[in-house]
XYZ file of C-alpha atoms in Angstrom:
653
model
C 179.113 46.399 50.472
C 179.674 49.568 52.485
C 177.062 52.174 51.667
C 179.261 55.167 52.411
C 181.676 56.581 49.874
C 184.762 58.101 51.467
C 186.763 60.852 49.750
C 189.565 59.827 47.423
C 193.038 60.160 48.918
C 196.180 61.734 47.570
C 197.682 59.405 44.995
C 194.429 57.636 44.112
C 193.987 57.207 40.344
C 191.456 59.323 38.476
C 190.501 56.394 36.272
C 190.891 52.619 36.315
C 190.148 51.040 32.972
C 186.923 52.603 31.676
C 185.793 53.637 35.155
C 186.034 57.121 36.661
C 186.942 57.070 40.358
C 184.761 59.189 42.661
C 185.954 57.977 46.080
C 186.815 55.001 48.228
C 184.667 52.216 49.610
C 187.384 50.686 51.759
C 190.833 49.163 51.988
C 192.008 45.619 52.365
C 195.089 43.470 52.542
C 195.459 43.224 48.789
C 194.522 46.756 47.876
C 191.849 49.424 47.787
C 188.241 49.231 46.676
C 187.208 52.391 44.837
C 183.755 53.762 44.153
C 183.507 54.441 40.433
C 181.089 55.063 37.594
C 181.228 53.842 34.023
C 180.609 56.114 30.999
C 176.854 55.515 31.365
C 176.804 56.453 35.044
C 176.515 52.883 36.330
C 177.818 52.549 39.884
C 180.757 50.176 40.103
C 183.113 48.868 42.779
C 186.675 48.583 41.473
C 189.358 46.761 43.417
C 192.880 47.937 42.626
C 195.633 45.638 43.822
C 198.380 47.144 45.958
C 201.760 47.495 44.170
C 203.518 45.386 46.794
C 201.135 42.528 46.034
C 201.267 43.073 42.275
C 205.039 42.507 42.355
C 204.554 39.105 43.979
C 204.367 36.456 41.245
C 202.662 33.967 43.541
C 200.036 36.490 44.510
C 199.409 37.554 40.931
C 198.893 33.924 39.954
C 196.405 33.461 42.787
C 194.568 36.626 41.824
C 194.338 35.454 38.216
C 192.921 32.108 39.334
C 190.391 33.873 41.561
C 189.087 35.892 38.648
C 188.922 32.772 36.474
C 186.980 30.921 39.158
C 184.448 33.696 39.680
C 183.784 33.938 35.948
C 182.322 30.455 36.164
C 179.583 31.445 38.577
C 176.205 32.790 37.492
C 172.942 32.645 39.358
C 170.453 34.425 41.590
C 171.537 36.542 44.539
C 175.131 36.844 43.347
C 177.086 39.886 42.195
C 178.082 40.457 38.590
C 181.722 40.617 37.589
C 181.882 43.390 35.001
C 185.529 43.502 33.967
C 189.039 42.653 35.118
C 192.627 43.114 34.002
C 194.868 40.610 35.724
C 197.890 41.456 33.567
C 197.972 45.201 34.222
C 200.892 46.686 36.158
C 198.360 47.178 38.956
C 195.776 44.406 38.465
C 192.138 45.302 39.041
C 188.646 43.951 38.800
C 185.224 45.573 38.799
C 181.828 44.383 39.975
C 178.450 46.009 40.078
C 177.995 48.065 43.213
C 175.490 46.556 45.645
C 174.269 49.010 48.311
C 173.032 47.838 51.665
C 174.191 46.692 55.095
C 175.701 43.317 55.771
C 173.435 40.812 57.455
C 175.609 41.094 60.556
C 175.287 44.861 60.747
C 171.542 44.781 60.140
C 170.970 42.309 62.956
C 173.228 44.196 65.358
C 171.209 47.374 64.739
C 167.682 46.198 63.904
C 167.511 42.681 65.302
C 166.760 39.333 63.627
C 164.750 38.845 60.460
C 161.252 37.424 60.446
C 158.351 36.588 58.206
C 158.743 36.545 54.443
C 162.049 38.400 54.634
C 163.619 35.510 56.562
C 162.339 32.949 54.059
C 163.562 35.129 51.186
C 167.024 35.249 52.755
C 167.063 31.465 53.163
C 165.903 30.813 49.604
C 168.147 33.428 48.022
C 171.350 32.420 49.778
C 170.699 28.701 49.225
C 170.096 29.352 45.521
C 173.295 31.398 45.330
C 175.304 28.553 46.864
C 173.627 26.057 44.554
C 174.814 28.128 41.590
C 178.306 28.340 43.060
C 178.480 24.574 43.554
C 177.046 23.880 40.106
C 179.984 25.827 38.681
C 182.406 23.504 40.457
C 183.363 25.956 43.186
C 183.111 25.899 46.987
C 182.658 29.286 48.655
C 184.323 28.400 52.020
C 183.511 31.648 53.820
C 179.730 31.868 54.160
C 178.968 34.209 57.067
C 176.880 37.313 57.899
C 179.639 39.686 56.799
C 179.484 38.216 53.301
C 175.745 38.621 52.797
C 174.474 42.039 51.742
C 170.828 42.982 52.301
C 170.389 45.008 49.139
C 167.131 46.772 48.193
C 166.541 44.112 45.536
C 167.270 41.110 47.759
C 170.119 39.340 49.551
C 173.463 39.058 47.778
C 176.261 36.610 48.575
C 179.726 38.152 48.403
C 183.336 37.145 48.726
C 185.179 34.522 46.824
C 188.440 35.515 48.493
C 189.090 32.002 49.787
C 186.948 30.090 47.292
C 188.164 26.751 46.034
C 187.683 25.276 42.602
C 186.641 21.661 42.966
C 188.674 20.660 39.919
C 191.836 21.309 41.934
C 192.420 24.886 40.834
C 192.922 26.206 44.344
C 192.787 29.924 44.863
C 194.201 29.878 48.378
C 197.369 28.696 50.003
C 197.252 25.173 51.341
C 198.128 24.321 54.920
C 196.177 27.221 56.431
C 192.722 26.881 57.961
C 190.246 28.820 55.864
C 186.962 30.284 56.983
C 185.753 32.118 60.052
C 185.357 30.795 63.588
C 181.734 29.845 64.205
C 181.057 29.340 60.504
C 183.552 26.523 59.904
C 182.197 22.990 59.540
C 183.172 20.107 61.849
C 185.029 18.308 59.058
C 187.123 21.402 58.378
C 188.293 21.372 61.991
C 189.067 17.658 61.755
C 190.827 17.583 58.390
C 191.357 21.181 57.294
C 189.422 20.323 54.130
C 185.971 21.566 53.227
C 183.767 21.669 50.164
C 180.126 22.257 49.224
C 178.924 20.383 52.316
C 180.902 22.834 54.441
C 179.105 25.713 52.726
C 175.786 24.036 53.552
C 176.779 23.791 57.215
C 177.675 27.487 57.264
C 174.362 28.268 55.536
C 172.516 26.505 58.348
C 174.382 28.565 60.936
C 173.722 31.733 58.927
C 169.952 31.202 58.766
C 169.800 30.274 62.455
C 171.616 33.501 63.279
C 169.353 35.539 60.992
C 166.233 34.074 62.615
C 167.300 34.381 66.255
C 169.920 37.118 66.359
C 172.157 34.718 68.294
C 175.334 33.035 67.095
C 174.283 29.365 66.923
C 177.478 28.088 68.527
C 177.972 30.997 70.893
C 180.922 33.283 71.349
C 184.267 33.112 73.125
C 187.710 31.776 72.374
C 188.101 30.101 68.963
C 188.924 26.752 70.579
C 185.770 26.882 72.695
C 183.591 27.719 69.695
C 185.272 24.963 67.684
C 184.493 22.463 70.441
C 180.811 23.435 70.359
C 180.746 23.148 66.563
C 182.256 19.661 66.716
C 180.448 18.284 69.759
C 177.665 20.640 70.807
C 174.166 21.419 69.614
C 173.345 24.742 67.935
C 171.085 27.301 69.564
C 168.045 27.392 67.279
C 165.374 28.246 69.844
C 162.662 30.432 68.370
C 163.039 29.455 64.717
C 159.936 28.720 62.600
C 159.367 24.956 62.631
C 159.392 24.481 58.863
C 162.658 26.370 58.441
C 164.116 24.766 61.573
C 163.867 21.331 59.976
C 165.987 22.462 57.026
C 168.519 24.252 59.223
C 168.844 21.209 61.478
C 169.586 18.983 58.488
C 172.155 21.488 57.202
C 173.905 21.503 60.593
C 174.392 17.741 60.707
C 177.847 16.894 62.037
C 178.588 14.482 59.168
C 178.818 15.977 55.651
C 177.007 13.037 54.047
C 173.987 13.673 56.266
C 173.482 17.198 54.930
C 171.295 18.060 51.940
C 172.811 19.778 48.932
C 172.439 23.506 48.443
C 170.234 22.775 45.423
C 167.807 20.750 47.544
C 167.767 23.467 50.202
C 167.107 26.089 47.539
C 164.160 24.094 46.198
C 162.642 23.531 49.637
C 163.220 27.097 50.820
C 161.693 28.435 47.627
C 158.623 26.301 48.265
C 158.381 27.717 51.792
C 158.785 31.238 50.445
C 155.975 30.640 47.967
C 153.631 29.814 50.845
C 154.429 33.214 52.339
C 153.242 34.841 49.139
C 150.251 32.509 48.667
C 151.747 31.637 45.282
C 151.752 27.952 44.446
C 155.101 26.770 43.103
C 154.590 24.737 39.938
C 156.720 21.554 39.893
C 158.210 22.496 36.538
C 159.227 25.971 37.673
C 162.898 26.803 37.243
C 164.226 27.372 40.768
C 166.580 30.293 39.979
C 163.754 32.066 38.162
C 161.341 31.357 40.995
C 163.819 32.650 43.559
C 164.290 35.915 41.687
C 160.548 36.434 41.276
C 159.576 35.492 44.824
C 162.393 37.400 46.507
C 161.535 40.500 44.491
C 157.901 40.172 45.529
C 158.614 39.765 49.243
C 161.774 41.782 49.876
C 161.251 45.152 51.524
C 164.671 46.550 52.388
C 164.732 50.339 51.868
C 166.910 51.810 49.151
C 169.811 53.873 50.438
C 171.174 57.008 48.827
C 174.620 58.519 49.188
C 175.086 61.972 47.619
C 178.714 61.106 46.891
C 177.505 58.821 44.100
C 175.697 61.596 42.292
C 177.548 62.447 39.121
C 177.103 65.940 37.626
C 174.442 65.872 34.917
C 176.829 66.998 32.178
C 178.903 63.882 32.645
C 176.085 61.369 32.426
C 174.684 59.691 29.403
C 170.969 59.992 28.935
C 170.129 56.341 29.320
C 170.167 53.707 32.028
C 172.340 50.686 31.494
C 170.975 47.302 32.491
C 173.235 44.515 33.628
C 172.641 41.071 32.204
C 173.153 38.099 34.469
C 175.476 36.591 31.885
C 178.727 37.292 33.652
C 177.394 36.698 37.193
C 180.032 36.170 39.785
C 179.934 36.487 43.468
C 181.887 39.514 44.429
C 185.135 38.092 44.149
C 188.364 37.293 45.380
C 188.584 39.079 48.491
C 185.329 40.124 47.181
C 185.703 43.579 46.478
C 184.582 44.449 49.822
C 184.646 41.000 51.130
C 187.851 39.313 52.093
C 190.076 42.126 51.060
C 187.897 45.014 51.989
C 187.583 46.014 55.565
C 183.878 46.222 56.140
C 182.343 48.461 58.748
C 179.776 46.272 60.324
C 180.560 42.623 60.032
C 179.122 39.747 61.938
C 178.778 40.225 65.659
C 180.760 38.193 68.044
C 183.303 37.427 65.768
C 186.467 39.119 64.983
C 186.388 41.223 61.937
C 187.471 41.651 58.458
C 188.281 39.223 55.788
C 191.259 38.397 53.690
C 194.828 39.454 54.136
C 196.499 42.387 55.907
C 194.652 45.668 55.590
C 195.987 48.965 54.333
C 194.702 52.287 55.566
C 197.571 54.410 54.356
C 201.295 54.468 54.882
C 202.302 55.397 58.431
C 203.827 58.770 57.573
C 202.495 61.088 60.249
C 204.979 63.230 62.145
C 203.044 63.154 65.393
C 205.060 61.851 68.305
C 202.836 62.379 71.347
C 201.443 59.278 72.990
C 198.257 58.840 74.927
C 198.438 57.046 78.238
C 197.861 53.398 77.449
C 195.469 51.227 79.432
C 196.707 48.333 81.498
C 199.056 46.338 79.313
C 199.765 42.694 79.101
C 203.472 43.063 79.622
C 205.893 45.879 78.943
C 204.829 49.503 78.519
C 205.262 50.759 74.977
C 208.078 53.132 74.244
C 207.952 55.765 71.555
C 211.057 57.790 72.270
C 213.722 55.538 70.873
C 215.008 54.633 67.454
C 216.326 51.278 68.685
C 214.976 48.783 66.136
C 214.256 46.393 68.994
C 211.874 48.829 70.677
C 208.363 49.799 69.661
C 208.087 53.405 68.547
C 206.252 55.656 66.152
C 209.503 55.910 64.220
C 209.576 52.141 63.803
C 205.892 52.202 62.841
C 206.647 54.708 60.075
C 209.447 52.428 58.873
C 207.250 49.332 58.875
C 206.133 47.926 55.547
C 203.081 46.129 54.141
C 202.912 42.348 53.915
C 205.267 40.597 51.527
C 205.771 37.018 52.632
C 203.110 34.297 52.606
C 202.893 34.374 56.411
C 202.533 38.146 56.453
C 199.861 37.974 53.761
C 197.886 35.576 55.939
C 198.183 37.693 59.095
C 194.972 39.597 58.575
C 192.906 36.496 57.919
C 194.404 34.797 60.965
C 193.055 37.579 63.152
C 189.521 36.599 62.257
C 186.917 37.708 59.813
C 184.099 38.946 62.019
C 183.702 42.382 63.554
C 186.594 43.405 65.786
C 184.505 46.063 67.503
C 180.812 46.880 67.856
C 179.919 48.358 64.444
C 177.333 50.627 66.036
C 179.849 52.207 68.407
C 182.664 52.190 65.818
C 180.993 52.522 62.390
C 184.153 53.818 60.685
C 186.624 51.506 62.380
C 189.441 50.368 60.120
C 192.891 48.914 60.617
C 196.156 48.371 58.823
C 198.818 45.761 59.476
C 202.473 46.463 58.757
C 205.691 44.706 59.666
C 209.003 45.882 61.128
C 211.358 43.022 60.368
C 214.431 44.321 62.216
C 212.503 44.824 65.423
C 210.468 41.648 65.057
C 207.291 43.701 65.498
C 203.824 43.599 63.958
C 202.102 47.005 63.934
C 198.313 47.317 63.857
C 197.186 50.888 63.136
C 193.526 51.677 63.813
C 191.502 54.564 62.433
C 187.940 55.881 62.346
C 187.248 56.807 65.956
C 189.545 57.103 68.945
C 189.543 53.820 70.823
C 188.236 53.637 74.363
C 190.338 51.640 76.851
C 187.939 48.703 76.534
C 188.122 48.855 72.727
C 191.928 48.879 72.911
C 191.777 45.695 74.965
C 189.401 44.059 72.485
C 191.667 44.915 69.568
C 194.731 43.698 71.480
C 193.075 40.377 72.284
C 191.992 39.888 68.665
C 195.481 40.581 67.337
C 197.198 38.413 69.944
C 194.993 35.373 69.315
C 195.332 35.760 65.557
C 199.117 35.965 65.653
C 199.294 32.906 67.883
C 197.251 30.955 65.342
C 199.432 32.261 62.520
C 202.620 31.214 64.300
C 201.258 27.667 64.545
C 200.775 27.566 60.765
C 204.129 29.232 60.076
C 206.668 27.951 62.656
C 209.348 30.283 61.245
C 207.177 33.401 61.614
C 209.888 35.926 62.616
C 207.827 38.196 64.886
C 207.143 38.224 68.622
C 205.659 41.572 69.617
C 202.575 43.352 68.348
C 201.900 47.051 68.784
C 198.544 48.815 68.455
C 198.717 52.396 67.143
C 195.569 54.523 67.467
C 195.768 57.045 64.613
C 192.460 58.728 65.491
C 193.616 60.394 68.704
C 193.296 64.149 68.791
C 196.955 64.595 69.670
C 198.065 62.371 66.810
C 198.943 58.692 66.361
C 199.758 57.058 69.673
C 200.955 53.647 70.739
C 198.230 52.350 73.037
C 199.267 48.718 73.491
C 202.366 46.544 73.228
C 202.623 42.867 74.015
C 204.500 39.668 73.206
C 201.980 37.215 71.781
C 204.322 34.270 72.364
C 204.829 34.760 76.091
C 201.290 35.949 76.855
C 199.911 32.526 76.003
C 196.355 33.284 77.130
C 196.257 36.736 75.482
C 194.919 38.313 78.667
C 194.153 41.988 78.207
C 191.277 42.989 80.456
C 191.756 45.349 83.362
C 190.059 42.905 85.707
C 192.803 40.414 84.921
C 195.319 42.952 86.191
C 193.819 43.450 89.632
C 195.925 42.942 92.764
C 196.013 39.201 93.434
C 194.476 37.856 96.626
C 195.898 35.085 98.781
C 196.762 32.048 96.728
C 196.685 33.965 93.441
C 199.921 34.175 91.468
C 200.698 37.736 90.356
C 202.659 36.604 87.278
C 199.833 34.995 85.323
C 196.067 34.521 85.227
C 193.813 31.568 84.403
C 191.263 32.247 81.690
C 187.721 31.274 80.809
C 188.921 29.991 77.459
C 191.425 27.781 79.247
C 188.688 26.438 81.516
C 186.525 25.719 78.479
C 189.396 23.835 76.870
C 189.913 21.913 80.103
C 186.325 20.651 79.818
C 187.290 18.764 76.648
C 187.900 15.137 77.715
C 191.549 14.120 77.550
C 192.837 11.013 75.796
C 196.357 11.286 77.241
C 196.948 8.436 79.703
C 199.223 10.491 81.971
C 196.748 13.363 82.151
C 193.960 10.894 82.964
C 196.101 9.236 85.642
C 197.104 12.509 87.302
C 193.543 13.832 87.184
C 192.148 10.684 88.795
C 194.781 10.589 91.532
C 194.433 14.286 92.313
C 190.625 14.179 92.477
C 190.811 11.181 94.819
C 193.306 13.021 97.042
C 191.174 16.174 97.174
C 188.017 14.221 98.040
C 189.833 12.136 100.655
C 191.365 15.190 102.331
C 188.080 17.084 102.262
C 185.813 14.291 103.509
C 188.152 12.975 106.172
C 186.505 9.921 107.696
C 182.977 11.198 107.069
C 180.514 8.885 105.337
C 177.496 11.189 105.644
C 176.439 11.658 102.034
C 173.644 14.031 103.038
C 176.198 16.480 104.416
C 175.971 19.639 102.215
C 179.775 19.693 102.092
C 179.941 16.150 100.701
C 182.040 15.730 97.564
C 182.354 12.882 95.098
C 183.495 12.318 91.527
C 180.239 13.793 90.289
C 181.016 17.313 91.441
C 184.819 17.542 91.406
C 186.650 17.524 88.082
C 190.105 18.131 86.656
C 190.963 19.009 83.072
C 193.925 20.282 81.108
C 194.305 23.362 78.901
C 197.095 22.276 76.600
C 197.516 25.650 74.930
C 198.096 27.341 78.291
C 199.825 24.374 79.978
C 197.488 24.768 82.967
C 195.720 22.078 85.015
C 192.231 23.253 86.029
C 190.435 21.920 89.122
C 186.787 22.790 89.682
C 183.955 21.914 92.050
C 180.276 22.275 91.219
C 178.877 23.153 94.658
C 176.554 26.156 94.317
C 175.175 25.676 97.838
C 178.498 26.422 99.515
C 178.888 29.712 101.296
C 181.903 31.960 100.787
C 183.861 30.565 103.720
C 183.374 26.963 102.583
C 184.431 27.810 99.039
C 187.599 29.474 100.267
C 188.412 26.588 102.594
C 187.970 24.007 99.855
C 189.895 26.112 97.326
C 192.884 26.311 99.677
C 192.904 22.536 100.131
C 192.430 21.866 96.412
C 195.177 24.342 95.490
C 197.676 22.673 97.830
C 196.849 19.248 96.403
C 196.973 20.447 92.783
C 200.268 22.227 93.350
C 201.845 19.069 94.743
C 200.505 17.073 91.796
C 201.990 19.297 89.086
C 205.241 19.632 91.047
C 205.608 15.862 91.427
C 204.961 15.227 87.742
C 207.266 18.053 86.632
C 210.101 16.636 88.715
C 209.483 13.062 87.609
C 209.133 13.503 83.856
C 210.579 16.256 81.687
C 207.863 15.712 79.066
C 205.141 16.721 81.554
C 203.956 20.090 80.270
C 201.732 21.345 83.092
C 203.511 23.448 85.700
C 200.553 25.676 86.608
C 197.177 25.009 88.201
C 193.938 26.886 88.839
C 191.079 26.177 91.239
C 187.480 27.156 90.466
C 184.116 26.839 92.214
C 180.790 27.119 90.401
C 178.674 29.507 92.494
C 174.921 29.729 93.050
C 174.550 31.916 89.941
C 176.156 29.242 87.781
C 179.287 31.326 87.251
C 182.792 29.897 87.456
C 184.770 31.737 90.131
C 188.540 31.578 89.863
C 189.644 31.417 93.499
C 193.259 30.265 93.518
C 196.021 29.664 91.011
C 199.759 29.246 91.031
C 202.816 27.408 89.748
C 204.611 24.268 90.818
C 207.444 26.282 92.312
C 205.128 27.914 94.860
C 204.527 24.771 96.933
C 206.909 22.774 99.060
C 208.215 19.515 97.642
């Protein structure tokens, strides 16, 4: 959970149930998480549901089921549910407050874990998942942002998208749940995951904790998904004994993975060797985990003066919390799925849960900062036309109401949007302007640099594209980023149409003046090239690729049969693939020995051939989807250089 308590805002309640509010811990799509104390001075995190959500019968039913599910769970390294009122006008729930950074934030600042601390993390989190599964629940969002490194040991948070295995679902069906890079192969194949999916995510989590590297890398969600399904994880540098367990957990087939209970037992045995304590066969694993983690954990305790309650208001005794009502920081996890954390997992896009709320967009500021290079049209702020982006329209926009709107925040990813070290107070809110068809994303904390604006824009664009696939009737096209932290006041810093900008290009380098053979209207992307590397099963794509490669090789070789010629090409170093999401045919040659002139000469020939191929197919068959092409050469540094690209209309028939 966040360790900083922010001041309460105008309109915040003084009390919620028996708890006195002293500030805010964060905001999320379903409401606000308040810092509070009980009559005995115990620190508590209280999540108060937003009125707009409370009025939604479907949401209230889901929230009630979430609380019911989390009441089932008790075990080591979880967070205690203290109280909840799901029938109140503004529903709320309270958990014990757990101070400490997320695993993701700790690694981004201090590097990977090692020694006994790493084994304690592995044992504690495995035992927590074993308890979750024993209660008939699957977590479904195990990731660094949902593990807190508390002074007393690791704690697993966030049951915001948990699933009761008896069929009592707490999330909407038909929407992919989880976070890119932490989703199991079977979830990508079927959209369904259970305890075995949690075990897979646990394996990725421990690999990341041990190495500081995301086990399946970074990049576009499709590229990461491909590596999860078909690639091998990066586990270099892990201790051998722990590596064996992680490798088994990362098996591609669910049936080949051990249960969380078995992992907990084996990790606890490994942890006992770190402490030179022999683990008796009859020892209760949860008890052993608690004892061993306590003995080996050395995270420093953190203190925030905002928690200090005046002496006259405290009782004279310390209240202890029994593990009777244990529950893993719930439903949106009080600081999990619904709370915007400052410092989530690196590489990934941030936050968890549904659309976030900072505050209502009510500022009167109208000045705009100069925006960086934009994907399409410059943002306007001087009009009240509902079809145009403006600060006026932003002020009129409303929080999420519909199922699709509620899922917008989760669709944008649940890792860190920005570097938590550079932007420790970064937060965002998503609102909707139905008349204009616009989605507004308001950021706060620190003023965004141009590069940060581009990162936020890319995150939002990709998320909305994914959301539109799940909800074909999603009634929005444009998204607008409003930076509320600018000195001159809230300013629109980015506007784009996520439907027409299919590759979600945002970087300045993608806006440079095109060279010869480079179309100025669009750009190929690395994510598209990665998708093109996925073998096709479409017979027409295979046919066109084979014919085009043969034509390129034939034109390039001429009548030469000298294989030793450094310019020689064959099917081993020329390839063609298709990026279906972008509708682009990619052509690439792996010839690092070529000099610049040779690369350019080959790229020109390959571009002409590729252009004719997509033109011929487009004219012959209306169902042919690829009207654009890109030509790439792998250079001597192993980098893919995009040399030429264009559309079918640019070449002669």
